PDB file of N, CA and C in Angstrom:
ATOM      1  N   UNK A   1    -260.779  40.435 137.533  1.00  0.00           N
ATOM      2  CA  UNK A   1    -261.200  41.786 136.863  1.00  0.00           C
ATOM      3  C   UNK A   1    -262.686  41.672 136.832  1.00  0.00           C
ATOM      4  N   UNK A   2    -263.540  40.661 136.274  1.00  0.00           N
ATOM      5  CA  UNK A   2    -264.807  40.794 136.242  1.00  0.00           C
ATOM      6  C   UNK A   2    -265.686  41.554 137.176  1.00  0.00           C
ATOM      7  N   UNK A   3    -265.402  40.764 138.361  1.00  0.00           N
ATOM      8  CA  UNK A   3    -266.190  41.694 139.495  1.00  0.00           C
ATOM      9  C   UNK A   3    -266.058  42.791 139.552  1.00  0.00           C
ATOM     10  N   UNK A   4    -264.698  43.116 139.530  1.00  0.00           N
ATOM     11  CA  UNK A   4    -264.285  44.653 139.780  1.00  0.00           C
ATOM     12  C   UNK A   4    -264.739  45.402 138.513  1.00  0.00           C
ATOM     13  N   UNK A   5    -264.826  44.796 137.415  1.00  0.00           N
ATOM     14  CA  UNK A   5    -265.125  45.777 136.217  1.00  0.00           C
ATOM     15  C   UNK A   5    -266.668  45.962 136.219  1.00  0.00           C
ATOM     16  N   UNK A   6    -267.483  45.129 136.822  1.00  0.00           N
ATOM     17  CA  UNK A   6    -268.836  45.712 136.997  1.00  0.00           C
ATOM     18  C   UNK A   6    -269.421  46.549 138.034  1.00  0.00           C
ATOM     19  N   UNK A   7    -268.477  46.157 139.275  1.00  0.00           N
ATOM     20  CA  UNK A   7    -268.269  47.247 140.504  1.00  0.00           C
ATOM     21  C   UNK A   7    -268.465  48.529 139.964  1.00  0.00           C
ATOM     22  N   UNK A   8    -267.293  48.699 139.313  1.00  0.00           N
ATOM     23  CA  UNK A   8    -266.647  49.860 138.982  1.00  0.00           C
ATOM     24  C   UNK A   8    -267.461  50.847 137.981  1.00  0.00           C
ATOM     25  N   UNK A   9    -268.214  49.783 136.788  1.00  0.00           N
ATOM     26  CA  UNK A   9    -269.162  50.193 136.130  1.00  0.00           C
ATOM     27  C   UNK A   9    -270.587  50.605 136.656  1.00  0.00           C
ATOM     28  N   UNK A  10    -270.768  50.197 137.792  1.00  0.00           N
ATOM     29  CA  UNK A  10    -271.919  50.346 138.338  1.00  0.00           C
ATOM     30  C   UNK A  10    -271.715  51.991 139.381  1.00  0.00           C
ATOM     31  N   UNK A  11    -270.698  51.952 139.961  1.00  0.00           N
ATOM     32  CA  UNK A  11    -270.192  53.163 140.511  1.00  0.00           C
ATOM     33  C   UNK A  11    -270.180  54.548 139.592  1.00  0.00           C
ATOM     34  N   UNK A  12    -269.662  54.261 138.543  1.00  0.00           N
ATOM     35  CA  UNK A  12    -269.156  55.387 137.776  1.00  0.00           C
ATOM     36  C   UNK A  12    -270.397  55.416 136.697  1.00  0.00           C
ATOM     37  N   UNK A  13    -270.995  54.566 136.462  1.00  0.00           N
ATOM     38  CA  UNK A  13    -271.643  55.027 135.189  1.00  0.00           C
ATOM     39  C   UNK A  13    -271.341  54.542 133.685  1.00  0.00           C
ATOM     40  N   UNK A  14    -269.983  53.944 133.869  1.00  0.00           N
ATOM     41  CA  UNK A  14    -269.328  53.981 132.391  1.00  0.00           C
ATOM     42  C   UNK A  14    -269.773  52.287 132.223  1.00  0.00           C
ATOM     43  N   UNK A  15    -269.950  51.952 131.078  1.00  0.00           N
ATOM     44  CA  UNK A  15    -270.277  50.377 130.491  1.00  0.00           C
ATOM     45  C   UNK A  15    -269.111  49.673 130.704  1.00  0.00           C
ATOM     46  N   UNK A  16    -269.398  48.386 131.220  1.00  0.00           N
ATOM     47  CA  UNK A  16    -268.080  47.552 131.606  1.00  0.00           C
ATOM     48  C   UNK A  16    -267.214  47.152 130.345  1.00  0.00           C
ATOM     49  N   UNK A  17    -267.421  47.385 128.960  1.00  0.00           N
ATOM     50  CA  UNK A  17    -266.516  47.446 128.179  1.00  0.00           C
ATOM     51  C   UNK A  17    -265.683  48.694 128.189  1.00  0.00           C
ATOM     52  N   UNK A  18    -266.324  49.629 128.275  1.00  0.00           N
ATOM     53  CA  UNK A  18    -265.509  51.050 128.570  1.00  0.00           C
ATOM     54  C   UNK A  18    -264.504  50.901 129.978  1.00  0.00           C
ATOM     55  N   UNK A  19    -264.955  50.333 130.686  1.00  0.00           N
ATOM     56  CA  UNK A  19    -263.835  49.931 131.952  1.00  0.00           C
ATOM     57  C   UNK A  19    -263.125  48.892 131.713  1.00  0.00           C
ATOM     58  N   UNK A  20    -262.930  47.927 130.917  1.00  0.00           N
ATOM     59  CA  UNK A  20    -261.902  46.986 130.659  1.00  0.00           C
ATOM     60  C   UNK A  20    -261.009  48.055 129.471  1.00  0.00           C
ATOM     61  N   UNK A  21    -261.637  48.714 128.618  1.00  0.00           N
ATOM     62  CA  UNK A  21    -260.678  49.497 127.736  1.00  0.00           C
ATOM     63  C   UNK A  21    -259.836  50.412 128.569  1.00  0.00           C
ATOM     64  N   UNK A  22    -260.483  51.054 129.530  1.00  0.00           N
ATOM     65  CA  UNK A  22    -259.672  51.968 130.556  1.00  0.00           C
ATOM     66  C   UNK A  22    -258.736  51.317 131.228  1.00  0.00           C
ATOM     67  N   UNK A  23    -258.795  49.980 131.427  1.00  0.00           N
ATOM     68  CA  UNK A  23    -257.938  49.089 132.384  1.00  0.00           C
ATOM     69  C   UNK A  23    -256.752  49.023 131.326  1.00  0.00           C
ATOM     70  N   UNK A  24    -256.931  48.912 130.112  1.00  0.00           N
ATOM     71  CA  UNK A  24    -255.839  48.525 129.270  1.00  0.00           C
ATOM     72  C   UNK A  24    -255.031  49.880 129.357  1.00  0.00           C
ATOM     73  N   UNK A  25    -255.298  50.947 128.990  1.00  0.00           N
ATOM     74  CA  UNK A  25    -254.768  52.311 129.211  1.00  0.00           C
ATOM     75  C   UNK A  25    -254.225  52.441 130.565  1.00  0.00           C
ATOM     76  N   UNK A  26    -254.706  52.335 131.600  1.00  0.00           N
ATOM     77  CA  UNK A  26    -254.309  52.308 132.904  1.00  0.00           C
ATOM     78  C   UNK A  26    -253.020  51.609 132.991  1.00  0.00           C
ATOM     79  N   UNK A  27    -252.946  50.420 132.684  1.00  0.00           N
ATOM     80  CA  UNK A  27    -251.815  49.558 132.572  1.00  0.00           C
ATOM     81  C   UNK A  27    -250.490  50.081 131.907  1.00  0.00           C
ATOM     82  N   UNK A  28    -250.988  50.788 130.637  1.00  0.00           N
ATOM     83  CA  UNK A  28    -249.922  51.448 129.929  1.00  0.00           C
ATOM     84  C   UNK A  28    -249.396  52.404 130.456  1.00  0.00           C
ATOM     85  N   UNK A  29    -250.455  53.439 130.965  1.00  0.00           N
ATOM     86  CA  UNK A  29    -250.117  54.334 131.836  1.00  0.00           C
ATOM     87  C   UNK A  29    -249.144  54.409 132.956  1.00  0.00           C
ATOM     88  N   UNK A  30    -249.558  53.277 133.807  1.00  0.00           N
ATOM     89  CA  UNK A  30    -248.662  52.934 135.330  1.00  0.00           C
ATOM     90  C   UNK A  30    -247.639  52.146 134.972  1.00  0.00           C
ATOM     91  N   UNK A  31    -247.291  51.726 133.455  1.00  0.00           N
ATOM     92  CA  UNK A  31    -246.420  50.516 133.315  1.00  0.00           C
ATOM     93  C   UNK A  31    -246.711  49.227 134.101  1.00  0.00           C
ATOM     94  N   UNK A  32    -247.779  49.075 134.695  1.00  0.00           N
ATOM     95  CA  UNK A  32    -248.148  47.896 135.396  1.00  0.00           C
ATOM     96  C   UNK A  32    -247.918  46.380 134.657  1.00  0.00           C
ATOM     97  N   UNK A  33    -247.321  45.286 135.334  1.00  0.00           N
ATOM     98  CA  UNK A  33    -247.046  44.078 134.640  1.00  0.00           C
ATOM     99  C   UNK A  33    -248.766  43.709 134.739  1.00  0.00           C
ATOM    100  N   UNK A  34    -249.096  43.026 133.608  1.00  0.00           N
ATOM    101  CA  UNK A  34    -250.376  42.570 133.489  1.00  0.00           C
ATOM    102  C   UNK A  34    -250.731  41.699 134.769  1.00  0.00           C
ATOM    103  N   UNK A  35    -249.810  40.633 135.104  1.00  0.00           N
ATOM    104  CA  UNK A  35    -250.058  39.856 136.362  1.00  0.00           C
ATOM    105  C   UNK A  35    -250.531  40.521 137.350  1.00  0.00           C
ATOM    106  N   UNK A  36    -249.636  41.823 137.300  1.00  0.00           N
ATOM    107  CA  UNK A  36    -249.906  42.621 138.819  1.00  0.00           C
ATOM    108  C   UNK A  36    -250.707  43.739 138.830  1.00  0.00           C
ATOM    109  N   UNK A  37    -251.591  44.004 137.810  1.00  0.00           N
ATOM    110  CA  UNK A  37    -252.233  44.913 137.303  1.00  0.00           C
ATOM    111  C   UNK A  37    -253.181  45.628 138.460  1.00  0.00           C
ATOM    112  N   UNK A  38    -253.772  44.541 139.221  1.00  0.00           N
ATOM    113  CA  UNK A  38    -254.721  44.790 140.213  1.00  0.00           C
ATOM    114  C   UNK A  38    -253.952  45.780 141.203  1.00  0.00           C
ATOM    115  N   UNK A  39    -252.891  45.520 141.694  1.00  0.00           N
ATOM    116  CA  UNK A  39    -252.070  46.450 143.008  1.00  0.00           C
ATOM    117  C   UNK A  39    -251.476  47.483 142.220  1.00  0.00           C
ATOM    118  N   UNK A  40    -251.573  47.657 140.797  1.00  0.00           N
ATOM    119  CA  UNK A  40    -250.493  48.815 140.434  1.00  0.00           C
ATOM    120  C   UNK A  40    -251.509  49.920 140.493  1.00  0.00           C
ATOM    121  N   UNK A  41    -250.649  51.146 141.174  1.00  0.00           N
ATOM    122  CA  UNK A  41    -250.931  52.543 141.191  1.00  0.00           C
ATOM    123  C   UNK A  41    -250.212  53.414 140.714  1.00  0.00           C
ATOM    124  N   UNK A  42    -250.711  54.569 140.176  1.00  0.00           N
ATOM    125  CA  UNK A  42    -249.912  55.440 139.402  1.00  0.00           C
ATOM    126  C   UNK A  42    -249.484  56.519 140.350  1.00  0.00           C
ATOM    127  N   UNK A  43    -248.148  56.761 140.566  1.00  0.00           N
ATOM    128  CA  UNK A  43    -247.795  57.763 141.317  1.00  0.00           C
ATOM    129  C   UNK A  43    -247.689  59.174 140.561  1.00  0.00           C
ATOM    130  N   UNK A  44    -247.404  60.304 141.518  1.00  0.00           N
ATOM    131  CA  UNK A  44    -247.358  61.384 140.989  1.00  0.00           C
ATOM    132  C   UNK A  44    -246.181  61.786 139.807  1.00  0.00           C
ATOM    133  N   UNK A  45    -245.076  61.248 140.419  1.00  0.00           N
ATOM    134  CA  UNK A  45    -243.943  61.644 139.596  1.00  0.00           C
ATOM    135  C   UNK A  45    -244.321  60.867 138.031  1.00  0.00           C
ATOM    136  N   UNK A  46    -244.720  59.590 137.937  1.00  0.00           N
ATOM    137  CA  UNK A  46    -244.917  59.058 136.840  1.00  0.00           C
ATOM    138  C   UNK A  46    -246.195  59.813 135.830  1.00  0.00           C
ATOM    139  N   UNK A  47    -247.275  60.132 136.535  1.00  0.00           N
ATOM    140  CA  UNK A  47    -248.292  60.580 135.864  1.00  0.00           C
ATOM    141  C   UNK A  47    -247.700  61.852 135.404  1.00  0.00           C
ATOM    142  N   UNK A  48    -247.011  62.911 135.833  1.00  0.00           N
ATOM    143  CA  UNK A  48    -246.529  64.097 135.698  1.00  0.00           C
ATOM    144  C   UNK A  48    -245.616  63.977 134.196  1.00  0.00           C
ATOM    145  N   UNK A  49    -244.875  62.735 134.562  1.00  0.00           N
ATOM    146  CA  UNK A  49    -243.715  62.700 133.481  1.00  0.00           C
ATOM    147  C   UNK A  49    -244.786  62.199 131.982  1.00  0.00           C
ATOM    148  N   UNK A  50    -245.760  62.100 131.976  1.00  0.00           N
ATOM    149  CA  UNK A  50    -246.482  61.832 130.645  1.00  0.00           C
ATOM    150  C   UNK A  50    -246.751  63.163 129.854  1.00  0.00           C
ATOM    151  N   UNK A  51    -246.653  64.111 130.826  1.00  0.00           N
ATOM    152  CA  UNK A  51    -247.052  65.592 130.223  1.00  0.00           C
ATOM    153  C   UNK A  51    -245.981  66.342 129.692  1.00  0.00           C
ATOM    154  N   UNK A  52    -246.133  67.171 128.765  1.00  0.00           N
ATOM    155  CA  UNK A  52    -245.049  68.126 128.283  1.00  0.00           C
ATOM    156  C   UNK A  52    -244.254  68.748 129.346  1.00  0.00           C
ATOM    157  N   UNK A  53    -243.463  69.361 129.364  1.00  0.00           N
ATOM    158  CA  UNK A  53    -242.823  70.040 130.839  1.00  0.00           C
ATOM    159  C   UNK A  53    -243.289  71.385 130.744  1.00  0.00           C
ATOM    160  N   UNK A  54    -243.576  71.859 129.816  1.00  0.00           N
ATOM    161  CA  UNK A  54    -244.426  73.164 129.775  1.00  0.00           C
ATOM    162  C   UNK A  54    -246.106  73.248 130.558  1.00  0.00           C
ATOM    163  N   UNK A  55    -246.453  71.771 130.875  1.00  0.00           N
ATOM    164  CA  UNK A  55    -247.652  71.355 131.249  1.00  0.00           C
ATOM    165  C   UNK A  55    -247.660  70.709 132.589  1.00  0.00           C
ATOM    166  N   UNK A  56    -246.283  71.142 133.208  1.00  0.00           N
ATOM    167  CA  UNK A  56    -246.094  70.228 134.625  1.00  0.00           C
ATOM    168  C   UNK A  56    -246.941  70.672 135.420  1.00  0.00           C
ATOM    169  N   UNK A  57    -247.050  72.131 135.657  1.00  0.00           N
ATOM    170  CA  UNK A  57    -247.703  72.766 136.944  1.00  0.00           C
ATOM    171  C   UNK A  57    -249.193  72.219 136.613  1.00  0.00           C
ATOM    172  N   UNK A  58    -249.862  71.990 135.451  1.00  0.00           N
ATOM    173  CA  UNK A  58    -251.437  71.380 135.213  1.00  0.00           C
ATOM    174  C   UNK A  58    -251.240  69.910 135.485  1.00  0.00           C
ATOM    175  N   UNK A  59    -250.146  69.327 135.065  1.00  0.00           N
ATOM    176  CA  UNK A  59    -250.207  68.024 135.622  1.00  0.00           C
ATOM    177  C   UNK A  59    -250.320  67.775 136.970  1.00  0.00           C
ATOM    178  N   UNK A  60    -249.459  68.430 137.809  1.00  0.00           N
ATOM    179  CA  UNK A  60    -249.637  68.056 139.240  1.00  0.00           C
ATOM    180  C   UNK A  60    -251.064  68.428 139.640  1.00  0.00           C
ATOM    181  N   UNK A  61    -251.726  69.534 139.097  1.00  0.00           N
ATOM    182  CA  UNK A  61    -253.009  70.104 139.730  1.00  0.00           C
ATOM    183  C   UNK A  61    -254.109  69.110 139.228  1.00  0.00           C
ATOM    184  N   UNK A  62    -253.992  68.231 138.192  1.00  0.00           N
ATOM    185  CA  UNK A  62    -254.796  67.253 137.612  1.00  0.00           C
ATOM    186  C   UNK A  62    -254.891  65.897 138.496  1.00  0.00           C
ATOM    187  N   UNK A  63    -253.416  65.581 138.654  1.00  0.00           N
ATOM    188  CA  UNK A  63    -253.110  64.592 139.618  1.00  0.00           C
ATOM    189  C   UNK A  63    -254.008  64.871 141.023  1.00  0.00           C
ATOM    190  N   UNK A  64    -253.717  65.957 141.700  1.00  0.00           N
ATOM    191  CA  UNK A  64    -254.194  66.063 142.992  1.00  0.00           C
ATOM    192  C   UNK A  64    -255.784  65.997 142.735  1.00  0.00           C
ATOM    193  N   UNK A  65    -256.367  66.482 141.729  1.00  0.00           N
ATOM    194  CA  UNK A  65    -257.956  66.618 141.461  1.00  0.00           C
ATOM    195  C   UNK A  65    -258.085  65.039 141.447  1.00  0.00           C
ATOM    196  N   UNK A  66    -257.676  64.205 140.747  1.00  0.00           N
ATOM    197  CA  UNK A  66    -257.980  62.711 140.394  1.00  0.00           C
ATOM    198  C   UNK A  66    -257.257  61.951 141.523  1.00  0.00           C
ATOM    199  N   UNK A  67    -256.605  62.233 142.871  1.00  0.00           N
ATOM    200  CA  UNK A  67    -256.202  61.371 144.037  1.00  0.00           C
ATOM    201  C   UNK A  67    -257.351  61.584 145.040  1.00  0.00           C
ATOM    202  N   UNK A  68    -258.639  61.031 144.818  1.00  0.00           N
ATOM    203  CA  UNK A  68    -259.747  61.325 145.618  1.00  0.00           C
ATOM    204  C   UNK A  68    -259.465  61.020 146.740  1.00  0.00           C
ATOM    205  N   UNK A  69    -258.872  59.898 147.165  1.00  0.00           N
ATOM    206  CA  UNK A  69    -258.455  59.495 148.722  1.00  0.00           C
ATOM    207  C   UNK A  69    -257.209  60.344 149.534  1.00  0.00           C
ATOM    208  N   UNK A  70    -256.298  60.725 148.345  1.00  0.00           N
ATOM    209  CA  UNK A  70    -255.391  61.594 148.855  1.00  0.00           C
ATOM    210  C   UNK A  70    -254.264  60.659 149.434  1.00  0.00           C
ATOM    211  N   UNK A  71    -253.810  59.738 148.644  1.00  0.00           N
ATOM    212  CA  UNK A  71    -252.889  58.470 149.074  1.00  0.00           C
ATOM    213  C   UNK A  71    -251.715  58.841 148.290  1.00  0.00           C
ATOM    214  N   UNK A  72    -251.379  59.996 147.716  1.00  0.00           N
ATOM    215  CA  UNK A  72    -249.983  60.130 146.622  1.00  0.00           C
ATOM    216  C   UNK A  72    -250.313  59.117 145.414  1.00  0.00           C
ATOM    217  N   UNK A  73    -251.360  58.600 145.394  1.00  0.00           N
ATOM    218  CA  UNK A  73    -251.146  57.472 144.274  1.00  0.00           C
ATOM    219  C   UNK A  73    -252.702  57.623 143.651  1.00  0.00           C
ATOM    220  N   UNK A  74    -252.821  57.261 142.096  1.00  0.00           N
ATOM    221  CA  UNK A  74    -254.198  57.264 141.389  1.00  0.00           C
ATOM    222  C   UNK A  74    -254.293  55.669 141.165  1.00  0.00           C
ATOM    223  N   UNK A  75    -255.198  55.345 141.980  1.00  0.00           N
ATOM    224  CA  UNK A  75    -255.653  53.807 141.939  1.00  0.00           C
ATOM    225  C   UNK A  75    -256.553  53.659 140.427  1.00  0.00           C
ATOM    226  N   UNK A  76    -256.767  52.527 139.955  1.00  0.00           N
ATOM    227  CA  UNK A  76    -257.515  52.555 138.685  1.00  0.00           C
ATOM    228  C   UNK A  76    -258.922  52.670 139.277  1.00  0.00           C
ATOM    229  N   UNK A  77    -259.346  52.671 140.221  1.00  0.00           N
ATOM    230  CA  UNK A  77    -260.834  52.949 140.616  1.00  0.00           C
ATOM    231  C   UNK A  77    -260.813  54.806 140.309  1.00  0.00           C
ATOM    232  N   UNK A  78    -259.828  55.396 140.839  1.00  0.00           N
ATOM    233  CA  UNK A  78    -260.014  56.580 141.286  1.00  0.00           C
ATOM    234  C   UNK A  78    -259.601  57.399 139.400  1.00  0.00           C
ATOM    235  N   UNK A  79    -258.739  56.359 138.672  1.00  0.00           N
ATOM    236  CA  UNK A  79    -258.650  56.836 137.050  1.00  0.00           C
ATOM    237  C   UNK A  79    -260.146  56.939 136.684  1.00  0.00           C
ATOM    238  N   UNK A  80    -260.765  55.515 136.843  1.00  0.00           N
ATOM    239  CA  UNK A  80    -262.223  55.440 136.064  1.00  0.00           C
ATOM    240  C   UNK A  80    -263.270  56.789 136.533  1.00  0.00           C
ATOM    241  N   UNK A  81    -263.183  57.360 137.970  1.00  0.00           N
ATOM    242  CA  UNK A  81    -264.155  58.041 138.308  1.00  0.00           C
ATOM    243  C   UNK A  81    -263.638  59.313 137.583  1.00  0.00           C
ATOM    244  N   UNK A  82    -262.392  59.705 137.393  1.00  0.00           N
ATOM    245  CA  UNK A  82    -262.042  61.064 136.685  1.00  0.00           C
ATOM    246  C   UNK A  82    -262.747  60.839 135.366  1.00  0.00           C
ATOM    247  N   UNK A  83    -262.277  59.574 134.588  1.00  0.00           N
ATOM    248  CA  UNK A  83    -262.585  59.613 133.196  1.00  0.00           C
ATOM    249  C   UNK A  83    -264.446  59.878 133.315  1.00  0.00           C
ATOM    250  N   UNK A  84    -264.941  58.968 133.927  1.00  0.00           N
ATOM    251  CA  UNK A  84    -266.628  59.131 134.008  1.00  0.00           C
ATOM    252  C   UNK A  84    -266.920  60.445 134.147  1.00  0.00           C
ATOM    253  N   UNK A  85    -266.326  61.043 134.916  1.00  0.00           N
ATOM    254  CA  UNK A  85    -266.662  62.837 135.476  1.00  0.00           C
ATOM    255  C   UNK A  85    -266.662  63.770 134.142  1.00  0.00           C
ATOM    256  N   UNK A  86    -265.406  63.368 133.748  1.00  0.00           N
ATOM    257  CA  UNK A  86    -265.075  64.169 132.636  1.00  0.00           C
ATOM    258  C   UNK A  86    -265.731  64.110 131.360  1.00  0.00           C
ATOM    259  N   UNK A  87    -266.119  62.535 131.125  1.00  0.00           N
ATOM    260  CA  UNK A  87    -266.496  62.368 129.830  1.00  0.00           C
ATOM    261  C   UNK A  87    -268.248  62.084 130.145  1.00  0.00           C
ATOM    262  N   UNK A  88    -268.846  61.815 131.009  1.00  0.00           N
ATOM    263  CA  UNK A  88    -270.342  61.794 131.360  1.00  0.00           C
ATOM    264  C   UNK A  88    -270.731  62.145 132.340  1.00  0.00           C
ATOM    265  N   UNK A  89    -270.037  63.056 132.989  1.00  0.00           N
ATOM    266  CA  UNK A  89    -270.806  63.570 134.184  1.00  0.00           C
ATOM    267  C   UNK A  89    -271.391  64.834 134.283  1.00  0.00           C
ATOM    268  N   UNK A  90    -272.483  65.145 135.038  1.00  0.00           N
ATOM    269  CA  UNK A  90    -273.114  66.359 134.994  1.00  0.00           C
ATOM    270  C   UNK A  90    -272.300  67.678 134.926  1.00  0.00           C
ATOM    271  N   UNK A  91    -273.078  68.543 134.537  1.00  0.00           N
ATOM    272  CA  UNK A  91    -272.667  70.216 134.596  1.00  0.00           C
ATOM    273  C   UNK A  91    -271.793  70.213 136.058  1.00  0.00           C
ATOM    274  N   UNK A  92    -272.627  69.785 136.938  1.00  0.00           N
ATOM    275  CA  UNK A  92    -272.281  70.181 138.410  1.00  0.00           C
ATOM    276  C   UNK A  92    -270.970  69.372 138.851  1.00  0.00           C
ATOM    277  N   UNK A  93    -271.185  68.313 138.500  1.00  0.00           N
ATOM    278  CA  UNK A  93    -269.861  67.083 138.597  1.00  0.00           C
ATOM    279  C   UNK A  93    -268.445  67.747 137.913  1.00  0.00           C
ATOM    280  N   UNK A  94    -268.796  68.126 136.793  1.00  0.00           N
ATOM    281  CA  UNK A  94    -267.484  68.630 136.380  1.00  0.00           C
ATOM    282  C   UNK A  94    -267.091  70.110 136.670  1.00  0.00           C
ATOM    283  N   UNK A  95    -268.018  70.767 137.090  1.00  0.00           N
ATOM    284  CA  UNK A  95    -267.664  72.082 137.786  1.00  0.00           C
ATOM    285  C   UNK A  95    -266.739  71.742 139.278  1.00  0.00           C
ATOM    286  N   UNK A  96    -267.311  70.945 139.772  1.00  0.00           N
ATOM    287  CA  UNK A  96    -266.595  70.360 141.130  1.00  0.00           C
ATOM    288  C   UNK A  96    -265.364  69.722 140.903  1.00  0.00           C
ATOM    289  N   UNK A  97    -264.977  69.109 139.813  1.00  0.00           N
ATOM    290  CA  UNK A  97    -263.647  68.507 139.358  1.00  0.00           C
ATOM    291  C   UNK A  97    -263.128  69.650 139.033  1.00  0.00           C
ATOM    292  N   UNK A  98    -263.246  70.650 138.259  1.00  0.00           N
ATOM    293  CA  UNK A  98    -262.469  71.859 137.726  1.00  0.00           C
ATOM    294  C   UNK A  98    -262.446  72.556 139.180  1.00  0.00           C
ATOM    295  N   UNK A  99    -263.157  72.855 140.116  1.00  0.00           N
ATOM    296  CA  UNK A  99    -262.925  73.648 141.339  1.00  0.00           C
ATOM    297  C   UNK A  99    -261.791  72.674 142.154  1.00  0.00           C
ATOM    298  N   UNK A 100    -262.192  71.312 142.326  1.00  0.00           N
ATOM    299  CA  UNK A 100    -260.974  70.791 143.111  1.00  0.00           C
ATOM    300  C   UNK A 100    -259.699  70.577 142.328  1.00  0.00           C
ATOM    301  N   UNK A 101    -259.443  71.141 141.185  1.00  0.00           N
ATOM    302  CA  UNK A 101    -258.238  71.096 140.599  1.00  0.00           C
ATOM    303  C   UNK A 101    -257.360  72.427 141.190  1.00  0.00           C
ATOM    304  N   UNK A 102    -258.357  73.294 141.333  1.00  0.00           N
ATOM    305  CA  UNK A 102    -257.567  74.386 141.805  1.00  0.00           C
ATOM    306  C   UNK A 102    -257.421  74.909 143.270  1.00  0.00           C
ATOM    307  N   UNK A 103    -258.371  74.031 143.970  1.00  0.00           N
ATOM    308  CA  UNK A 103    -258.623  74.111 145.569  1.00  0.00           C
ATOM    309  C   UNK A 103    -257.330  73.279 146.216  1.00  0.00           C
ATOM    310  N   UNK A 104    -256.031  73.555 145.937  1.00  0.00           N
ATOM    311  CA  UNK A 104    -255.012  73.478 146.458  1.00  0.00           C
ATOM    312  C   UNK A 104    -255.154  72.909 147.828  1.00  0.00           C
ATOM    313  N   UNK A 105    -254.937  71.776 148.596  1.00  0.00           N
ATOM    314  CA  UNK A 105    -255.001  71.718 149.902  1.00  0.00           C
ATOM    315  C   UNK A 105    -256.575  71.616 150.759  1.00  0.00           C
ATOM    316  N   UNK A 106    -257.525  71.504 149.899  1.00  0.00           N
ATOM    317  CA  UNK A 106    -258.736  71.049 149.972  1.00  0.00           C
ATOM    318  C   UNK A 106    -259.207  72.247 151.226  1.00  0.00           C
ATOM    319  N   UNK A 107    -258.903  73.390 150.717  1.00  0.00           N
ATOM    320  CA  UNK A 107    -259.432  74.688 151.614  1.00  0.00           C
ATOM    321  C   UNK A 107    -261.160  74.801 151.617  1.00  0.00           C
ATOM    322  N   UNK A 108    -261.433  74.678 150.381  1.00  0.00           N
ATOM    323  CA  UNK A 108    -262.860  75.024 150.177  1.00  0.00           C
ATOM    324  C   UNK A 108    -263.157  76.134 149.581  1.00  0.00           C
ATOM    325  N   UNK A 109    -261.695  77.084 149.158  1.00  0.00           N
ATOM    326  CA  UNK A 109    -262.118  78.274 148.332  1.00  0.00           C
ATOM    327  C   UNK A 109    -260.661  78.086 147.583  1.00  0.00           C
ATOM    328  N   UNK A 110    -261.151  78.970 146.510  1.00  0.00           N
ATOM    329  CA  UNK A 110    -259.634  79.152 145.500  1.00  0.00           C
ATOM    330  C   UNK A 110    -259.106  80.639 145.819  1.00  0.00           C
ATOM    331  N   UNK A 111    -257.852  80.866 146.078  1.00  0.00           N
ATOM    332  CA  UNK A 111    -257.465  82.197 146.238  1.00  0.00           C
ATOM    333  C   UNK A 111    -256.692  82.635 144.776  1.00  0.00           C
ATOM    334  N   UNK A 112    -256.462  84.027 144.841  1.00  0.00           N
ATOM    335  CA  UNK A 112    -255.999  84.394 143.655  1.00  0.00           C
ATOM    336  C   UNK A 112    -254.639  83.753 143.470  1.00  0.00           C
ATOM    337  N   UNK A 113    -253.945  83.593 144.481  1.00  0.00           N
ATOM    338  CA  UNK A 113    -252.668  83.063 144.235  1.00  0.00           C
ATOM    339  C   UNK A 113    -252.633  81.855 143.587  1.00  0.00           C
TER     340      UNK A 113
END
């Protein structure tokens, strides 16, 4: 993971120790086996299950905003990108993330519905 850690740190602006710590959290969240953590991905059902039932709709929106590549999974890199944007991103990056939360279907606009 050493080289991946450096690469993700460089892409996200996170420090390497933060990336390592996030990997531990991601593994716990995705229930990844430590030996297979590199190929582990967090699917929507598992992600949503981590939220209270009353927040299910929000959990789906967050999942889709984090699933940058629209694969139906959040891989470790996407997880780090989301954390970096929300914790260290500029106001514009945070606004873009918030917009993407509600721009279902990537239409480029948010409707009243």
